C-alpha cells in the first residue's frame, strides 16, 4: 500500500528549496502554540527535545534524539502565537499558525533545506512526526519519531523518491 504523502517540495520566493506540510486542528491557536513551543509537548512529536529562548537571536537547545548529537540552534523570528522559526542543523524550520475560527487552527510546517538532497529524507521524517502530532491533537498517542526502527518512515521515503523529490542524503540510524 502506497504512503499518503502530505508534503510539498517547493522553491520559495527567495530561491531556496523547502518542504511544506499543512494541517487543520480542531483546537484553539493557543493550544497548538503550546504543541510547538513547550519542550514537554514538543518532545512528544518532534524528533528532539527542543528548549527555546523565545526571542529573535535566542538559543534553541536540542537533545534526546538517539540519531543526532545534542546541539544548539538560533531562534530566527517569533510572533506568539502565530509564528516561530529557528535554525536546526543548518536548516530553517518554520511553524506558522493561523486561527480559522474560535476552535480551529491551521498549522503549517516549512523546512527550508540547506541541502536539496535532504528533501525526501526530511519529508519522510516530518510525515512520521506529524502523524504523532495529529494523534496528540486528537488526544491519542502515536510513537512517531520515537518508535526507533519501528517508525514508519521507509514507506514515506520511498513514496517521496518515487514522486521525484530530491534524495540521496544519509539517513540517520540507517547506516546509509
CSV table of C-alpha atoms in Angstrom, one decimal:
chain,number,residue,atom,x,y,z
A,1,UNK,CA,0.0,0.0,0.0
A,2,UNK,CA,1.4,3.4,-1.0
A,3,UNK,CA,2.0,6.0,1.6
A,4,UNK,CA,-0.4,9.0,1.7
A,5,UNK,CA,2.1,11.8,1.1
A,6,UNK,CA,1.0,15.2,2.6
A,7,UNK,CA,4.2,17.2,2.0
A,8,UNK,CA,5.0,19.5,-0.9
A,9,UNK,CA,8.5,20.2,-2.3
A,10,UNK,CA,8.8,23.8,-3.4
A,11,UNK,CA,11.0,26.7,-4.2
A,12,UNK,CA,10.5,29.7,-2.0
A,13,UNK,CA,10.3,33.3,-3.4
A,14,UNK,CA,14.0,33.8,-2.4
A,15,UNK,CA,15.0,30.7,-4.4
A,16,UNK,CA,15.7,28.4,-1.5
A,17,UNK,CA,14.2,24.9,-1.6
A,18,UNK,CA,11.8,23.7,1.1
A,19,UNK,CA,9.3,21.1,2.1
A,20,UNK,CA,6.0,22.2,3.5
A,21,UNK,CA,3.2,20.5,5.4
A,22,UNK,CA,-0.2,21.9,6.5
A,23,UNK,CA,-2.8,20.6,8.9
A,24,UNK,CA,-6.0,21.9,10.4
A,25,UNK,CA,-6.6,21.1,14.1
A,26,UNK,CA,-9.9,21.5,15.9
A,27,UNK,CA,-8.1,23.3,18.7
A,28,UNK,CA,-7.6,27.0,19.6
A,29,UNK,CA,-4.4,28.6,18.4
A,30,UNK,CA,-3.0,29.0,21.9
A,31,UNK,CA,-3.3,25.2,22.4
A,32,UNK,CA,-1.4,24.5,19.1
A,33,UNK,CA,1.2,27.1,20.1
A,34,UNK,CA,2.0,25.1,23.2
A,35,UNK,CA,2.5,22.0,21.0
A,36,UNK,CA,5.3,23.8,19.2
A,37,UNK,CA,6.9,25.8,22.0
A,38,UNK,CA,6.5,23.8,25.2
A,39,UNK,CA,9.5,21.5,25.5
A,40,UNK,CA,7.5,18.7,27.1
A,41,UNK,CA,4.7,19.0,24.5
A,42,UNK,CA,7.1,19.2,21.6
A,43,UNK,CA,9.1,16.2,22.7
A,44,UNK,CA,6.1,14.0,22.1
A,45,UNK,CA,6.1,14.6,18.4
A,46,UNK,CA,9.3,16.4,17.3
A,47,UNK,CA,12.5,14.3,16.7
A,48,UNK,CA,14.4,16.1,19.5
A,49,UNK,CA,13.5,17.8,22.7
A,50,UNK,CA,13.8,21.5,22.0
A,51,UNK,CA,14.1,24.2,24.6
A,52,UNK,CA,13.6,27.7,23.3
A,53,UNK,CA,14.8,31.1,24.5
A,54,UNK,CA,11.7,32.6,22.7
A,55,UNK,CA,13.2,35.8,21.3
A,56,UNK,CA,15.0,36.6,18.0
A,57,UNK,CA,18.6,35.5,18.4
A,58,UNK,CA,17.7,33.2,21.3
A,59,UNK,CA,19.2,29.8,21.7
A,60,UNK,CA,17.4,26.6,21.0
A,61,UNK,CA,18.8,23.5,22.7
A,62,UNK,CA,18.2,20.1,21.1
A,63,UNK,CA,18.6,16.9,23.0
A,64,UNK,CA,17.2,13.4,23.3
A,65,UNK,CA,17.4,12.3,19.6
A,66,UNK,CA,19.2,8.9,19.5
A,67,UNK,CA,20.3,9.6,15.9
A,68,UNK,CA,21.7,13.1,16.4
A,69,UNK,CA,24.1,14.6,18.9
A,70,UNK,CA,22.9,17.3,21.3
A,71,UNK,CA,23.2,20.6,19.6
A,72,UNK,CA,22.0,24.2,19.6
A,73,UNK,CA,20.3,26.5,17.1
A,74,UNK,CA,19.1,30.0,17.0
A,75,UNK,CA,15.6,31.5,17.0
A,76,UNK,CA,15.2,33.5,13.8
A,77,UNK,CA,11.8,35.0,14.5
A,78,UNK,CA,8.9,34.7,16.9
A,79,UNK,CA,5.4,36.2,16.9
A,80,UNK,CA,3.4,34.4,19.6
A,81,UNK,CA,1.1,32.6,19.0
A,82,UNK,CA,1.4,32.8,15.2
A,83,UNK,CA,5.0,32.2,14.1
A,84,UNK,CA,8.2,30.6,15.2
A,85,UNK,CA,11.2,30.0,13.0
A,86,UNK,CA,14.6,28.6,14.1
A,87,UNK,CA,17.8,27.2,12.7
A,88,UNK,CA,18.3,23.5,13.2
A,89,UNK,CA,21.3,21.6,11.9
A,90,UNK,CA,21.8,24.1,9.0
A,91,UNK,CA,18.1,24.0,8.0
A,92,UNK,CA,15.5,26.6,8.9
A,93,UNK,CA,12.2,25.2,10.4
A,94,UNK,CA,9.1,27.4,10.5
A,95,UNK,CA,5.9,26.9,12.3
A,96,UNK,CA,3.0,29.1,11.2
A,97,UNK,CA,-0.3,29.1,12.9
A,98,UNK,CA,-3.5,30.7,11.6
A,99,UNK,CA,-6.6,31.0,13.7
A,100,UNK,CA,-9.5,29.9,11.4
A,101,UNK,CA,-12.4,30.4,13.9
A,102,UNK,CA,-12.8,30.1,17.7
A,103,UNK,CA,-12.0,26.4,17.7
A,104,UNK,CA,-9.6,25.6,14.8
A,105,UNK,CA,-6.1,26.4,13.8
A,106,UNK,CA,-4.2,25.9,10.5
A,107,UNK,CA,-0.7,24.6,11.3
A,108,UNK,CA,2.0,24.9,8.6
A,109,UNK,CA,5.5,23.5,9.0
A,110,UNK,CA,8.0,24.6,6.4
A,111,UNK,CA,11.5,23.1,6.4
A,112,UNK,CA,13.9,25.3,4.4
A,113,UNK,CA,16.6,22.9,3.3
A,114,UNK,CA,20.3,23.6,3.5
A,115,UNK,CA,20.9,20.8,1.0
A,116,UNK,CA,18.5,19.9,-1.7
A,117,UNK,CA,19.2,16.1,-1.5
A,118,UNK,CA,17.7,16.0,2.0
A,119,UNK,CA,14.2,16.7,0.7
A,120,UNK,CA,12.9,13.1,0.5
A,121,UNK,CA,14.5,12.1,3.8
A,122,UNK,CA,13.2,15.1,5.7
A,123,UNK,CA,9.8,14.8,4.2
A,124,UNK,CA,9.5,11.2,5.3
A,125,UNK,CA,10.7,12.2,8.8
A,126,UNK,CA,8.1,15.0,9.0
A,127,UNK,CA,5.3,12.7,7.9
A,128,UNK,CA,6.1,10.4,10.9
A,129,UNK,CA,6.4,13.4,13.3
A,130,UNK,CA,3.2,14.9,12.1
A,131,UNK,CA,1.3,11.7,12.4
A,132,UNK,CA,2.3,11.8,16.1
A,133,UNK,CA,1.2,15.5,16.3
A,134,UNK,CA,-2.1,14.6,14.6
A,135,UNK,CA,-2.7,11.9,17.2
A,136,UNK,CA,-1.7,14.2,20.0
A,137,UNK,CA,-4.2,16.8,18.7
A,138,UNK,CA,-7.0,14.1,18.8
A,139,UNK,CA,-5.9,13.2,22.4
A,140,UNK,CA,-4.4,9.9,21.2
A,141,UNK,CA,-0.9,8.5,21.4
A,142,UNK,CA,1.4,7.6,18.5
A,143,UNK,CA,5.1,6.9,19.0
A,144,UNK,CA,6.1,8.8,15.8
A,145,UNK,CA,9.8,9.6,15.6
A,146,UNK,CA,10.4,7.9,18.9
A,147,UNK,CA,9.4,4.4,17.7
A,148,UNK,CA,13.0,3.8,16.6
A,149,UNK,CA,13.3,1.1,13.9
A,150,UNK,CA,9.6,0.7,14.0
A,151,UNK,CA,8.9,4.3,12.9
A,152,UNK,CA,7.1,4.0,9.5
A,153,UNK,CA,9.4,6.4,7.7
A,154,UNK,CA,10.6,4.0,4.9
A,155,UNK,CA,7.3,3.8,3.1
A,156,UNK,CA,7.1,7.6,3.1
A,157,UNK,CA,10.7,7.9,2.0
A,158,UNK,CA,10.1,5.5,-1.0
A,159,UNK,CA,7.0,7.5,-1.9
A,160,UNK,CA,8.8,10.8,-2.0
A,161,UNK,CA,11.7,9.3,-4.0
A,162,UNK,CA,9.1,7.8,-6.5
A,163,UNK,CA,7.5,11.2,-6.7
A,164,UNK,CA,10.8,12.7,-7.9
A,165,UNK,CA,11.6,14.6,-4.7
A,166,UNK,CA,15.4,15.0,-4.4
A,167,UNK,CA,17.1,12.3,-2.3
A,168,UNK,CA,20.5,10.8,-1.6
A,169,UNK,CA,21.3,12.3,1.8
A,170,UNK,CA,22.4,9.9,4.5
A,171,UNK,CA,19.6,8.6,6.7
A,172,UNK,CA,20.5,8.8,10.4
A,173,UNK,CA,20.4,5.5,12.2
A,174,UNK,CA,20.2,3.6,8.9
A,175,UNK,CA,23.9,3.4,8.1
A,176,UNK,CA,23.3,5.0,4.7
